[in-house]
Structure formats: structure tokens, C-alpha cells
Amino acid sequence: MAQKALINDLVTSISTQTKDATFACGGSIPIKTNPNKGDDGDGGHAPVQIRFGEQDRGVLVTLPTDDAESTPLKKLFAACTPASFGRGQHEVLDDTYRKAGKLDTDRFATNFCPYACGIIDIVSQMLPPNVISPGSEKRSVRAELYKLNIYSAPSGKFKAHVDTPRSDAQFGSLVVCLPVAHQGGELVVRNGGKDVVFNRASRDPNHSGPELDRTTDQASQGAAAIASHPSSLHWAAFYSDCEHEVLEVTSGHRIALTYNLYVRCGAGNLAGNIHGDLLNHAQLPLYETLKHALDTPGFMPRGRVLGV
């Protein structure tokens, strides 16, 4: 009887989630403490480097850093210009709606690659693009670096909005938050009456309070939070029709790389689960129901096929 009840729970969850498909996903990537050691299979990423500035007078920023007020970081902040946003057919500046700095892609370079660390493989499976031309069975994702954005305390923010796709092929966005100490600045993504809260805050060394965690507060709204870590990259991807906002940064600086996600004809094969904990599985709709069933002694002792 217990097994039948668990199967019924799974059927109910699957039936419900077919109406509320996944619209956002995210995870984290630890920064390797000893990048010179080589690839040890831990899935970590070397410290992130940002190069900017005039030819022969460029500046290198390496993250994470123990000094949030270092000269290279200060030069990065100074190099940014105010970030605009689309309103109708126009780009406007309004720091009551969006208060942030930005660097265009022709003004900086980075060693971070979302393909190399497996993010695009995950996005291709979790957020399959649906705007490819009819009759095409093979789809893949192309990520194009769009901006470097900095939201600084006090009051760095971006109020709720829906992005305007840059072309018919764009289906989503990817945001990668770099390991810089800050508080606040959570990314909230909404769709179909549901919220997903990506907690990007990296602990400010001068902040003595508890790490902000919205899991409990938002659970009743169907939200999920990704735990932050001061030496990790945090990423989130979502469809273009989702409303989203960056909550106010109350301490430090939230530095993020933003990518536009486009659909293109491609191999079409799934990448498989080769990236370990890169994806936060607990955030997925069926996770709790399926985990409870699989953790229950005596559930399907002879084995059965749950899905293909």
C-alpha cells in the first residue's frame, strides 16, 4: 500500500508539473583554490579574470579577492557607465528603476566560458528552446556574451521587467554572478504565478549577521533558493518571457556577466549528467516527491521503469 501511495504521489506531481514546466534553473561552481594543480575532476573553475582598459594600459582583475577595495576593482567600477534599459522602442536611463553600471563586450575580456564549465549543456536540457523553425528536430543553444553589469550598495537594483528578445532566435538569458562579497542583490524570476529566488549574495567579510536565505520565507510561494558561497560562481538561466528583477544590494558589489541565449540547429544529443553538482537538483519541480519515494525502504524492491 505504501508503494502504491508513493506512485500515486508521483503521478499527481507529474500531472501538475506538465502545466507548470520549468522556466528557470541555476546552480553554482566552486572556485579552485589551487588552479595550477590541474584538472582534478572536482568541477571547479579557475579564478575569474576580467581584463579592461586601453591598449598597453590594461587592467587585470582576478576574482575572488580578499580586498574588495583593491585598486583594480576600483578602476573597474570607474570604467563602467550607467546601465540603460528598454522602454518601448527606446533605451532610457532611470536610476529609480535600474541603478547599475555596465561594460560592453568591446571594452573587456574574460577567461570565463559557460561552455567549458558545463552550464550550456545543462541549460540545453533543462530549458530546451522552442523557437526553432518547424520541421527541425535538432536544436542546440548558443550563448552570446552581452554585458558586464555591476550593482553596488547602496540601492543598486533593477525593478521587475521582461526582456525584449534581440532576435527571433533568442529564447532566454543567462546570468553568471562572480565571486565578489555583497549582501542583497537576489535575482527573482517569475512565471505563471510562481517565483524562483536565486540567492547570489556572497558573504561580506564585514557583515556579522547570518547569511540571507529565502528558502523558508518563500517556500509557500513555490520559490527555491541557491545557497551562496564566497568562493563560488552562481548562475541562473531563464526564458525570455519571464518577469525578473534584481533586488537591492545593501552591501558590497554584485558583479555579473550576462549572456543572451539563442537557438540554433545542432547535434540534438543530451549531454548526460557529467557535471556533478553544477545543477541544483533540489530546485526542480519533481525533486522532493521523487526523492521521498526513492528514500523509502521497500519502494519498488524489484525495480520498475518510472520514465524514459
PDB file of C-alpha atoms in Angstrom:
ATOM      1  CA  MET A   1       0.000   0.000   0.000  1.00  0.00           C
ATOM      2  CA  ALA A   2       2.832   2.374   0.828  1.00  0.00           C
ATOM      3  CA  GLN A   3       4.362   1.801  -2.597  1.00  0.00           C
ATOM      4  CA  LYS A   4       1.043   2.459  -4.327  1.00  0.00           C
ATOM      5  CA  ALA A   5       0.608   5.707  -2.401  1.00  0.00           C
ATOM      6  CA  LEU A   6       4.097   6.842  -3.403  1.00  0.00           C
ATOM      7  CA  ILE A   7       3.408   6.048  -7.050  1.00  0.00           C
ATOM      8  CA  ASN A   8       0.137   7.989  -6.842  1.00  0.00           C
ATOM      9  CA  ASP A   9       2.072  10.951  -5.414  1.00  0.00           C
ATOM     10  CA  LEU A  10       4.475  10.784  -8.344  1.00  0.00           C
ATOM     11  CA  VAL A  11       1.615  10.618 -10.854  1.00  0.00           C
ATOM     12  CA  THR A  12      -0.034  13.627  -9.215  1.00  0.00           C
ATOM     13  CA  SER A  13       3.215  15.604  -9.212  1.00  0.00           C
ATOM     14  CA  ILE A  14       3.923  14.812 -12.858  1.00  0.00           C
ATOM     15  CA  SER A  15       0.369  15.711 -13.866  1.00  0.00           C
ATOM     16  CA  THR A  16       0.662  19.017 -12.036  1.00  0.00           C
ATOM     17  CA  GLN A  17       4.086  19.885 -13.394  1.00  0.00           C
ATOM     18  CA  THR A  18       3.051  19.326 -17.004  1.00  0.00           C
ATOM     19  CA  LYS A  19       1.030  22.511 -16.545  1.00  0.00           C
ATOM     20  CA  ASP A  20       3.915  24.350 -14.879  1.00  0.00           C
ATOM     21  CA  ALA A  21       7.026  23.489 -16.852  1.00  0.00           C
ATOM     22  CA  THR A  22      10.439  24.532 -15.597  1.00  0.00           C
ATOM     23  CA  PHE A  23      11.077  28.146 -16.620  1.00  0.00           C
ATOM     24  CA  ALA A  24      14.352  28.794 -14.773  1.00  0.00           C
ATOM     25  CA  CYS A  25      17.291  26.812 -13.482  1.00  0.00           C
ATOM     26  CA  GLY A  26      20.548  27.611 -11.772  1.00  0.00           C
ATOM     27  CA  GLY A  27      23.461  26.347  -9.746  1.00  0.00           C
ATOM     28  CA  SER A  28      26.946  27.119  -8.528  1.00  0.00           C
ATOM     29  CA  ILE A  29      30.544  26.349  -9.420  1.00  0.00           C
ATOM     30  CA  PRO A  30      33.313  26.394  -6.791  1.00  0.00           C
ATOM     31  CA  ILE A  31      36.452  28.355  -7.498  1.00  0.00           C
ATOM     32  CA  LYS A  32      39.566  26.192  -7.417  1.00  0.00           C
ATOM     33  CA  THR A  33      41.864  27.176  -4.573  1.00  0.00           C
ATOM     34  CA  ASN A  34      44.893  25.892  -6.473  1.00  0.00           C
ATOM     35  CA  PRO A  35      44.258  26.349 -10.207  1.00  0.00           C
ATOM     36  CA  ASN A  36      47.876  25.421 -11.037  1.00  0.00           C
ATOM     37  CA  LYS A  37      47.224  21.916  -9.795  1.00  0.00           C
ATOM     38  CA  GLY A  38      45.446  20.990 -13.000  1.00  0.00           C
ATOM     39  CA  ASP A  39      42.074  19.354 -13.544  1.00  0.00           C
ATOM     40  CA  ASP A  40      41.402  17.125 -10.557  1.00  0.00           C
ATOM     41  CA  GLY A  41      37.835  16.326 -11.593  1.00  0.00           C
ATOM     42  CA  ASP A  42      36.193  18.471  -8.934  1.00  0.00           C
ATOM     43  CA  GLY A  43      34.299  20.515 -11.490  1.00  0.00           C
ATOM     44  CA  GLY A  44      35.748  23.750 -10.145  1.00  0.00           C
ATOM     45  CA  HIS A  45      36.697  26.824 -12.123  1.00  0.00           C
ATOM     46  CA  ALA A  46      39.951  28.743 -12.064  1.00  0.00           C
ATOM     47  CA  PRO A  47      39.795  32.252 -10.560  1.00  0.00           C
ATOM     48  CA  VAL A  48      37.883  34.516 -12.922  1.00  0.00           C
ATOM     49  CA  GLN A  49      39.873  37.183 -14.724  1.00  0.00           C
ATOM     50  CA  ILE A  50      38.492  40.393 -16.194  1.00  0.00           C
ATOM     51  CA  ARG A  51      40.743  42.485 -18.448  1.00  0.00           C
ATOM     52  CA  PHE A  52      39.768  46.002 -19.469  1.00  0.00           C
ATOM     53  CA  GLY A  53      41.269  49.379 -20.299  1.00  0.00           C
ATOM     54  CA  GLU A  54      43.118  51.000 -23.149  1.00  0.00           C
ATOM     55  CA  GLN A  55      45.702  49.170 -25.222  1.00  0.00           C
ATOM     56  CA  ASP A  56      49.041  48.811 -23.424  1.00  0.00           C
ATOM     57  CA  ARG A  57      47.428  50.250 -20.286  1.00  0.00           C
ATOM     58  CA  GLY A  58      45.026  47.468 -19.486  1.00  0.00           C
ATOM     59  CA  VAL A  59      43.961  46.428 -16.003  1.00  0.00           C
ATOM     60  CA  LEU A  60      43.540  42.851 -14.751  1.00  0.00           C
ATOM     61  CA  VAL A  61      41.005  41.962 -12.052  1.00  0.00           C
ATOM     62  CA  THR A  62      41.190  38.465 -10.556  1.00  0.00           C
ATOM     63  CA  LEU A  63      38.233  37.127  -8.553  1.00  0.00           C
ATOM     64  CA  PRO A  64      37.721  36.189  -5.806  1.00  0.00           C
ATOM     65  CA  THR A  65      39.821  38.731  -3.950  1.00  0.00           C
ATOM     66  CA  ASP A  66      40.320  39.377  -0.255  1.00  0.00           C
ATOM     67  CA  ASP A  67      40.398  43.130  -0.875  1.00  0.00           C
ATOM     68  CA  ALA A  68      37.062  44.492  -2.106  1.00  0.00           C
ATOM     69  CA  GLU A  69      38.612  47.972  -2.243  1.00  0.00           C
ATOM     70  CA  SER A  70      41.632  46.983  -4.323  1.00  0.00           C
ATOM     71  CA  THR A  71      42.879  49.383  -6.973  1.00  0.00           C
ATOM     72  CA  PRO A  72      41.979  47.080  -9.912  1.00  0.00           C
ATOM     73  CA  LEU A  73      38.388  46.732  -8.651  1.00  0.00           C
ATOM     74  CA  LYS A  74      38.091  50.483  -8.133  1.00  0.00           C
ATOM     75  CA  LYS A  75      39.295  51.005 -11.698  1.00  0.00           C
ATOM     76  CA  LEU A  76      36.695  48.506 -12.928  1.00  0.00           C
ATOM     77  CA  PHE A  77      33.921  50.383 -11.126  1.00  0.00           C
ATOM     78  CA  ALA A  78      35.184  53.681 -12.553  1.00  0.00           C
ATOM     79  CA  ALA A  79      35.307  52.264 -16.094  1.00  0.00           C
ATOM     80  CA  CYS A  80      31.609  51.401 -16.050  1.00  0.00           C
ATOM     81  CA  THR A  81      28.943  53.680 -17.488  1.00  0.00           C
ATOM     82  CA  PRO A  82      25.308  53.849 -16.279  1.00  0.00           C
ATOM     83  CA  ALA A  83      23.239  50.889 -17.487  1.00  0.00           C
ATOM     84  CA  SER A  84      20.135  51.694 -19.502  1.00  0.00           C
ATOM     85  CA  PHE A  85      17.079  49.535 -20.165  1.00  0.00           C
ATOM     86  CA  GLY A  86      14.471  49.209 -22.872  1.00  0.00           C
ATOM     87  CA  ARG A  87      11.203  51.102 -22.599  1.00  0.00           C
ATOM     88  CA  GLY A  88       9.101  50.643 -25.695  1.00  0.00           C
ATOM     89  CA  GLN A  89      11.360  51.269 -28.672  1.00  0.00           C
ATOM     90  CA  HIS A  90      13.851  53.365 -26.706  1.00  0.00           C
ATOM     91  CA  GLU A  91      16.810  52.842 -24.376  1.00  0.00           C
ATOM     92  CA  VAL A  92      16.397  55.012 -21.281  1.00  0.00           C
ATOM     93  CA  LEU A  93      18.337  55.864 -18.119  1.00  0.00           C
ATOM     94  CA  ASP A  94      16.367  55.983 -14.864  1.00  0.00           C
ATOM     95  CA  ASP A  95      18.226  55.115 -11.661  1.00  0.00           C
ATOM     96  CA  THR A  96      14.965  54.874  -9.709  1.00  0.00           C
ATOM     97  CA  TYR A  97      14.155  51.839 -11.880  1.00  0.00           C
ATOM     98  CA  ARG A  98      17.615  50.499 -12.638  1.00  0.00           C
ATOM     99  CA  LYS A  99      20.742  51.575 -10.805  1.00  0.00           C
ATOM    100  CA  ALA A 100      23.743  49.734 -12.194  1.00  0.00           C
ATOM    101  CA  GLY A 101      26.936  50.142 -14.156  1.00  0.00           C
ATOM    102  CA  LYS A 102      27.886  48.291 -17.318  1.00  0.00           C
ATOM    103  CA  LEU A 103      30.727  47.455 -19.649  1.00  0.00           C
ATOM    104  CA  ASP A 104      30.020  46.490 -23.253  1.00  0.00           C
ATOM    105  CA  THR A 105      31.758  43.444 -24.682  1.00  0.00           C
ATOM    106  CA  ASP A 106      34.155  45.524 -26.781  1.00  0.00           C
ATOM    107  CA  ARG A 107      35.577  47.017 -23.585  1.00  0.00           C
ATOM    108  CA  PHE A 108      36.569  43.890 -21.645  1.00  0.00           C
ATOM    109  CA  ALA A 109      37.637  40.261 -21.930  1.00  0.00           C
ATOM    110  CA  THR A 110      37.276  37.340 -19.537  1.00  0.00           C
ATOM    111  CA  ASN A 111      38.580  33.814 -19.131  1.00  0.00           C
ATOM    112  CA  PHE A 112      35.141  32.573 -18.065  1.00  0.00           C
ATOM    113  CA  CYS A 113      33.377  30.345 -20.605  1.00  0.00           C
ATOM    114  CA  PRO A 114      29.892  28.923 -19.897  1.00  0.00           C
ATOM    115  CA  TYR A 115      30.510  26.111 -22.385  1.00  0.00           C
ATOM    116  CA  ALA A 116      33.740  24.886 -20.812  1.00  0.00           C
ATOM    117  CA  CYS A 117      32.265  24.583 -17.317  1.00  0.00           C
ATOM    118  CA  GLY A 118      29.132  22.756 -18.494  1.00  0.00           C
ATOM    119  CA  ILE A 119      26.463  25.407 -17.949  1.00  0.00           C
ATOM    120  CA  ILE A 120      25.289  25.407 -21.561  1.00  0.00           C
ATOM    121  CA  ASP A 121      24.963  21.604 -21.535  1.00  0.00           C
ATOM    122  CA  ILE A 122      22.671  21.909 -18.517  1.00  0.00           C
ATOM    123  CA  VAL A 123      20.635  24.771 -19.994  1.00  0.00           C
ATOM    124  CA  SER A 124      20.164  22.835 -23.244  1.00  0.00           C
ATOM    125  CA  GLN A 125      18.483  20.034 -21.296  1.00  0.00           C
ATOM    126  CA  MET A 126      16.617  21.974 -18.620  1.00  0.00           C
ATOM    127  CA  LEU A 127      15.358  24.870 -20.768  1.00  0.00           C
ATOM    128  CA  PRO A 128      15.014  23.417 -24.261  1.00  0.00           C
ATOM    129  CA  PRO A 129      14.453  26.181 -26.811  1.00  0.00           C
ATOM    130  CA  ASN A 130      11.121  26.038 -28.599  1.00  0.00           C
ATOM    131  CA  VAL A 131      11.509  28.700 -31.258  1.00  0.00           C
ATOM    132  CA  ILE A 132      13.379  26.699 -33.869  1.00  0.00           C
ATOM    133  CA  SER A 133      11.745  26.563 -37.299  1.00  0.00           C
ATOM    134  CA  PRO A 134       9.061  23.870 -37.829  1.00  0.00           C
ATOM    135  CA  GLY A 135      10.371  20.558 -39.095  1.00  0.00           C
ATOM    136  CA  SER A 136      13.776  20.856 -37.466  1.00  0.00           C
ATOM    137  CA  GLU A 137      14.400  18.086 -34.956  1.00  0.00           C
ATOM    138  CA  LYS A 138      17.895  19.077 -33.898  1.00  0.00           C
ATOM    139  CA  ARG A 139      18.325  22.047 -31.584  1.00  0.00           C
ATOM    140  CA  SER A 140      21.224  23.438 -29.624  1.00  0.00           C
ATOM    141  CA  VAL A 141      21.945  26.545 -27.592  1.00  0.00           C
ATOM    142  CA  ARG A 142      24.303  29.373 -28.447  1.00  0.00           C
ATOM    143  CA  ALA A 143      25.321  31.739 -25.646  1.00  0.00           C
ATOM    144  CA  GLU A 144      26.487  35.225 -26.591  1.00  0.00           C
ATOM    145  CA  LEU A 145      28.164  37.453 -24.012  1.00  0.00           C
ATOM    146  CA  TYR A 146      26.099  40.652 -23.755  1.00  0.00           C
ATOM    147  CA  LYS A 147      27.258  42.822 -20.843  1.00  0.00           C
ATOM    148  CA  LEU A 148      29.197  43.017 -17.617  1.00  0.00           C
ATOM    149  CA  ASN A 149      26.942  44.632 -15.010  1.00  0.00           C
ATOM    150  CA  ILE A 150      27.762  45.944 -11.544  1.00  0.00           C
ATOM    151  CA  TYR A 151      25.104  46.620  -8.907  1.00  0.00           C
ATOM    152  CA  SER A 152      26.639  48.442  -5.949  1.00  0.00           C
ATOM    153  CA  ALA A 153      25.443  49.368  -2.486  1.00  0.00           C
ATOM    154  CA  PRO A 154      23.621  51.405  -1.567  1.00  0.00           C
ATOM    155  CA  SER A 155      20.496  50.877  -3.671  1.00  0.00           C
ATOM    156  CA  GLY A 156      21.881  49.058  -6.723  1.00  0.00           C
ATOM    157  CA  LYS A 157      18.847  47.322  -8.239  1.00  0.00           C
ATOM    158  CA  PHE A 158      16.754  46.530 -11.321  1.00  0.00           C
ATOM    159  CA  LYS A 159      12.995  46.554 -10.809  1.00  0.00           C
ATOM    160  CA  ALA A 160      10.702  43.871 -12.230  1.00  0.00           C
ATOM    161  CA  HIS A 161      10.708  43.734 -16.020  1.00  0.00           C
ATOM    162  CA  VAL A 162      10.514  41.398 -19.013  1.00  0.00           C
ATOM    163  CA  ASP A 163      13.383  41.448 -21.502  1.00  0.00           C
ATOM    164  CA  THR A 164      12.819  42.251 -25.151  1.00  0.00           C
ATOM    165  CA  PRO A 165      14.446  39.475 -27.246  1.00  0.00           C
ATOM    166  CA  ARG A 166      17.225  40.741 -29.511  1.00  0.00           C
ATOM    167  CA  SER A 167      16.069  38.493 -32.361  1.00  0.00           C
ATOM    168  CA  ASP A 168      13.521  35.795 -33.197  1.00  0.00           C
ATOM    169  CA  ALA A 169      16.155  33.199 -32.308  1.00  0.00           C
ATOM    170  CA  GLN A 170      16.653  34.428 -28.732  1.00  0.00           C
ATOM    171  CA  PHE A 171      14.765  32.348 -26.196  1.00  0.00           C
ATOM    172  CA  GLY A 172      16.376  33.205 -22.861  1.00  0.00           C
ATOM    173  CA  SER A 173      19.108  34.773 -20.758  1.00  0.00           C
ATOM    174  CA  LEU A 174      21.959  33.518 -18.605  1.00  0.00           C
ATOM    175  CA  VAL A 175      23.312  35.486 -15.640  1.00  0.00           C
ATOM    176  CA  VAL A 176      26.621  34.486 -14.023  1.00  0.00           C
ATOM    177  CA  CYS A 177      27.413  36.223 -10.730  1.00  0.00           C
ATOM    178  CA  LEU A 178      31.112  36.467  -9.968  1.00  0.00           C
ATOM    179  CA  PRO A 179      32.607  35.781  -6.519  1.00  0.00           C
ATOM    180  CA  VAL A 180      32.611  39.273  -5.004  1.00  0.00           C
ATOM    181  CA  ALA A 181      31.407  39.881  -1.437  1.00  0.00           C
ATOM    182  CA  HIS A 182      27.973  41.525  -1.228  1.00  0.00           C
ATOM    183  CA  GLN A 183      24.626  41.364   0.526  1.00  0.00           C
ATOM    184  CA  GLY A 184      21.261  41.554  -1.199  1.00  0.00           C
ATOM    185  CA  GLY A 185      21.046  41.526  -4.983  1.00  0.00           C
ATOM    186  CA  GLU A 186      18.970  38.350  -5.238  1.00  0.00           C
ATOM    187  CA  LEU A 187      17.658  37.548  -8.704  1.00  0.00           C
ATOM    188  CA  VAL A 188      13.914  36.829  -8.639  1.00  0.00           C
ATOM    189  CA  VAL A 189      12.383  35.146 -11.702  1.00  0.00           C
ATOM    190  CA  ARG A 190       8.598  34.872 -12.079  1.00  0.00           C
ATOM    191  CA  ASN A 191       6.347  32.956 -14.435  1.00  0.00           C
ATOM    192  CA  GLY A 192       2.782  31.673 -14.205  1.00  0.00           C
ATOM    193  CA  GLY A 193       2.325  32.937 -10.658  1.00  0.00           C
ATOM    194  CA  LYS A 194       5.468  31.189  -9.385  1.00  0.00           C
ATOM    195  CA  ASP A 195       8.694  32.735  -8.078  1.00  0.00           C
ATOM    196  CA  VAL A 196      12.214  31.341  -8.136  1.00  0.00           C
ATOM    197  CA  VAL A 197      14.684  33.253  -5.966  1.00  0.00           C
ATOM    198  CA  PHE A 198      18.351  32.826  -6.774  1.00  0.00           C
ATOM    199  CA  ASN A 199      20.366  33.939  -3.753  1.00  0.00           C
ATOM    200  CA  ARG A 200      23.545  35.358  -5.198  1.00  0.00           C
ATOM    201  CA  ALA A 201      24.853  37.131  -2.095  1.00  0.00           C
ATOM    202  CA  SER A 202      28.461  36.311  -1.242  1.00  0.00           C
ATOM    203  CA  ARG A 203      29.242  36.987   2.376  1.00  0.00           C
ATOM    204  CA  ASP A 204      30.677  40.410   3.072  1.00  0.00           C
ATOM    205  CA  PRO A 205      33.609  39.914   5.484  1.00  0.00           C
ATOM    206  CA  ASN A 206      32.397  42.984   7.419  1.00  0.00           C
ATOM    207  CA  HIS A 207      28.894  41.552   7.791  1.00  0.00           C
ATOM    208  CA  SER A 208      28.417  39.736  11.103  1.00  0.00           C
ATOM    209  CA  GLY A 209      24.804  38.645  10.653  1.00  0.00           C
ATOM    210  CA  PRO A 210      23.505  35.358   9.260  1.00  0.00           C
ATOM    211  CA  GLU A 211      23.664  34.607   5.557  1.00  0.00           C
ATOM    212  CA  LEU A 212      20.446  35.653   3.833  1.00  0.00           C
ATOM    213  CA  ASP A 213      18.383  32.602   2.945  1.00  0.00           C
ATOM    214  CA  ARG A 214      14.935  32.898   1.411  1.00  0.00           C
ATOM    215  CA  THR A 215      14.142  29.196   1.313  1.00  0.00           C
ATOM    216  CA  THR A 216      11.852  29.256   4.356  1.00  0.00           C
ATOM    217  CA  ASP A 217      10.194  32.589   3.653  1.00  0.00           C
ATOM    218  CA  GLN A 218       9.458  31.784   0.018  1.00  0.00           C
ATOM    219  CA  ALA A 219       8.606  28.081   0.260  1.00  0.00           C
ATOM    220  CA  SER A 220       4.872  28.719   0.309  1.00  0.00           C
ATOM    221  CA  GLN A 221       5.197  30.610  -2.987  1.00  0.00           C
ATOM    222  CA  GLY A 222       6.944  27.753  -4.741  1.00  0.00           C
ATOM    223  CA  ALA A 223      10.300  29.532  -4.679  1.00  0.00           C
ATOM    224  CA  ALA A 224      13.729  27.970  -4.443  1.00  0.00           C
ATOM    225  CA  ALA A 225      16.984  29.460  -3.233  1.00  0.00           C
ATOM    226  CA  ILE A 226      20.532  28.583  -4.108  1.00  0.00           C
ATOM    227  CA  ALA A 227      22.878  28.781  -1.152  1.00  0.00           C
ATOM    228  CA  SER A 228      25.680  31.223  -1.686  1.00  0.00           C
ATOM    229  CA  HIS A 229      29.371  30.698  -1.112  1.00  0.00           C
ATOM    230  CA  PRO A 230      32.003  33.436  -1.094  1.00  0.00           C
ATOM    231  CA  SER A 231      34.315  31.450  -3.365  1.00  0.00           C
ATOM    232  CA  SER A 232      31.795  30.231  -5.920  1.00  0.00           C
ATOM    233  CA  LEU A 233      30.283  31.390  -9.160  1.00  0.00           C
ATOM    234  CA  HIS A 234      26.481  31.392  -9.162  1.00  0.00           C
ATOM    235  CA  TRP A 235      24.429  31.168 -12.325  1.00  0.00           C
ATOM    236  CA  ALA A 236      20.797  31.330 -13.393  1.00  0.00           C
ATOM    237  CA  ALA A 237      19.118  30.866 -16.762  1.00  0.00           C
ATOM    238  CA  PHE A 238      15.504  31.615 -17.669  1.00  0.00           C
ATOM    239  CA  TYR A 239      13.162  32.036 -20.625  1.00  0.00           C
ATOM    240  CA  SER A 240      12.747  35.471 -22.212  1.00  0.00           C
ATOM    241  CA  ASP A 241       9.055  35.756 -21.333  1.00  0.00           C
ATOM    242  CA  CYS A 242       9.776  35.580 -17.583  1.00  0.00           C
ATOM    243  CA  GLU A 243       9.466  38.654 -15.425  1.00  0.00           C
ATOM    244  CA  HIS A 244      12.575  39.132 -13.304  1.00  0.00           C
ATOM    245  CA  GLU A 245      14.253  41.656 -11.043  1.00  0.00           C
ATOM    246  CA  VAL A 246      17.466  42.245  -9.121  1.00  0.00           C
ATOM    247  CA  LEU A 247      16.681  43.137  -5.524  1.00  0.00           C
ATOM    248  CA  GLU A 248      18.522  45.981  -3.858  1.00  0.00           C
ATOM    249  CA  VAL A 249      22.178  45.459  -2.999  1.00  0.00           C
ATOM    250  CA  THR A 250      22.672  46.548   0.599  1.00  0.00           C
ATOM    251  CA  SER A 251      26.407  45.939   0.955  1.00  0.00           C
ATOM    252  CA  GLY A 252      29.309  45.425  -1.406  1.00  0.00           C
ATOM    253  CA  HIS A 253      29.151  44.940  -5.170  1.00  0.00           C
ATOM    254  CA  ARG A 254      27.244  42.395  -7.268  1.00  0.00           C
ATOM    255  CA  ILE A 255      29.244  41.798 -10.459  1.00  0.00           C
ATOM    256  CA  ALA A 256      27.622  39.677 -13.154  1.00  0.00           C
ATOM    257  CA  LEU A 257      28.184  38.542 -16.717  1.00  0.00           C
ATOM    258  CA  THR A 258      25.006  38.450 -18.804  1.00  0.00           C
ATOM    259  CA  TYR A 259      24.555  36.253 -21.862  1.00  0.00           C
ATOM    260  CA  ASN A 260      21.802  36.138 -24.463  1.00  0.00           C
ATOM    261  CA  LEU A 261      20.704  32.581 -25.268  1.00  0.00           C
ATOM    262  CA  TYR A 262      19.865  31.737 -28.869  1.00  0.00           C
ATOM    263  CA  VAL A 263      18.543  28.591 -30.506  1.00  0.00           C
ATOM    264  CA  ARG A 264      20.318  27.088 -33.476  1.00  0.00           C
ATOM    265  CA  CYS A 265      20.370  23.817 -35.363  1.00  0.00           C
ATOM    266  CA  GLY A 266      22.773  21.447 -33.671  1.00  0.00           C
ATOM    267  CA  ALA A 267      23.608  17.933 -32.588  1.00  0.00           C
ATOM    268  CA  GLY A 268      20.467  17.472 -30.516  1.00  0.00           C
ATOM    269  CA  ASN A 269      22.013  14.856 -28.214  1.00  0.00           C
ATOM    270  CA  LEU A 270      21.686  15.252 -24.460  1.00  0.00           C
ATOM    271  CA  ALA A 271      24.942  15.811 -22.652  1.00  0.00           C
ATOM    272  CA  GLY A 272      24.225  13.418 -19.799  1.00  0.00           C
ATOM    273  CA  ASN A 273      24.841  14.012 -16.125  1.00  0.00           C
ATOM    274  CA  ILE A 274      28.575  14.586 -16.373  1.00  0.00           C
ATOM    275  CA  HIS A 275      28.761  17.816 -14.422  1.00  0.00           C
ATOM    276  CA  GLY A 276      28.137  16.570 -10.897  1.00  0.00           C
ATOM    277  CA  ASP A 277      26.578  19.188  -8.664  1.00  0.00           C
ATOM    278  CA  LEU A 278      26.700  22.021 -11.187  1.00  0.00           C
ATOM    279  CA  LEU A 279      22.878  21.955 -11.338  1.00  0.00           C
ATOM    280  CA  ASN A 280      20.913  22.484  -8.130  1.00  0.00           C
ATOM    281  CA  HIS A 281      18.602  19.460  -8.418  1.00  0.00           C
ATOM    282  CA  ALA A 282      16.608  20.374  -5.293  1.00  0.00           C
ATOM    283  CA  GLN A 283      15.189  23.308  -7.220  1.00  0.00           C
ATOM    284  CA  LEU A 284      13.458  21.120  -9.822  1.00  0.00           C
ATOM    285  CA  PRO A 285       9.682  20.553  -9.629  1.00  0.00           C
ATOM    286  CA  LEU A 286       9.626  16.761  -9.050  1.00  0.00           C
ATOM    287  CA  TYR A 287      12.696  16.561  -6.827  1.00  0.00           C
ATOM    288  CA  GLU A 288      11.068  16.288  -3.387  1.00  0.00           C
ATOM    289  CA  THR A 289       8.376  13.814  -4.452  1.00  0.00           C
ATOM    290  CA  LEU A 290      10.803  11.540  -6.271  1.00  0.00           C
ATOM    291  CA  LYS A 291      13.449  11.755  -3.536  1.00  0.00           C
ATOM    292  CA  HIS A 292      10.892  10.795  -0.886  1.00  0.00           C
ATOM    293  CA  ALA A 293       9.844   7.762  -2.919  1.00  0.00           C
ATOM    294  CA  LEU A 294      13.403   6.591  -3.591  1.00  0.00           C
ATOM    295  CA  ASP A 295      14.399   7.087   0.052  1.00  0.00           C
ATOM    296  CA  THR A 296      11.500   4.955   1.298  1.00  0.00           C
ATOM    297  CA  PRO A 297      12.569   1.374   2.200  1.00  0.00           C
ATOM    298  CA  GLY A 298      10.673  -1.198   0.186  1.00  0.00           C
ATOM    299  CA  PHE A 299       9.773   1.130  -2.680  1.00  0.00           C
ATOM    300  CA  MET A 300       9.890  -0.944  -5.876  1.00  0.00           C
ATOM    301  CA  PRO A 301      12.282  -3.585  -4.452  1.00  0.00           C
ATOM    302  CA  ARG A 302      12.280  -5.479  -7.759  1.00  0.00           C
ATOM    303  CA  GLY A 303      12.724  -2.322  -9.803  1.00  0.00           C
ATOM    304  CA  ARG A 304      10.451  -0.747 -12.394  1.00  0.00           C
ATOM    305  CA  VAL A 305      10.684   1.865 -15.113  1.00  0.00           C
ATOM    306  CA  LEU A 306       9.479   5.244 -13.838  1.00  0.00           C
ATOM    307  CA  GLY A 307      10.107   7.194 -17.018  1.00  0.00           C
ATOM    308  CA  VAL A 308      12.133   7.322 -20.176  1.00  0.00           C
TER     309      VAL A 308
END
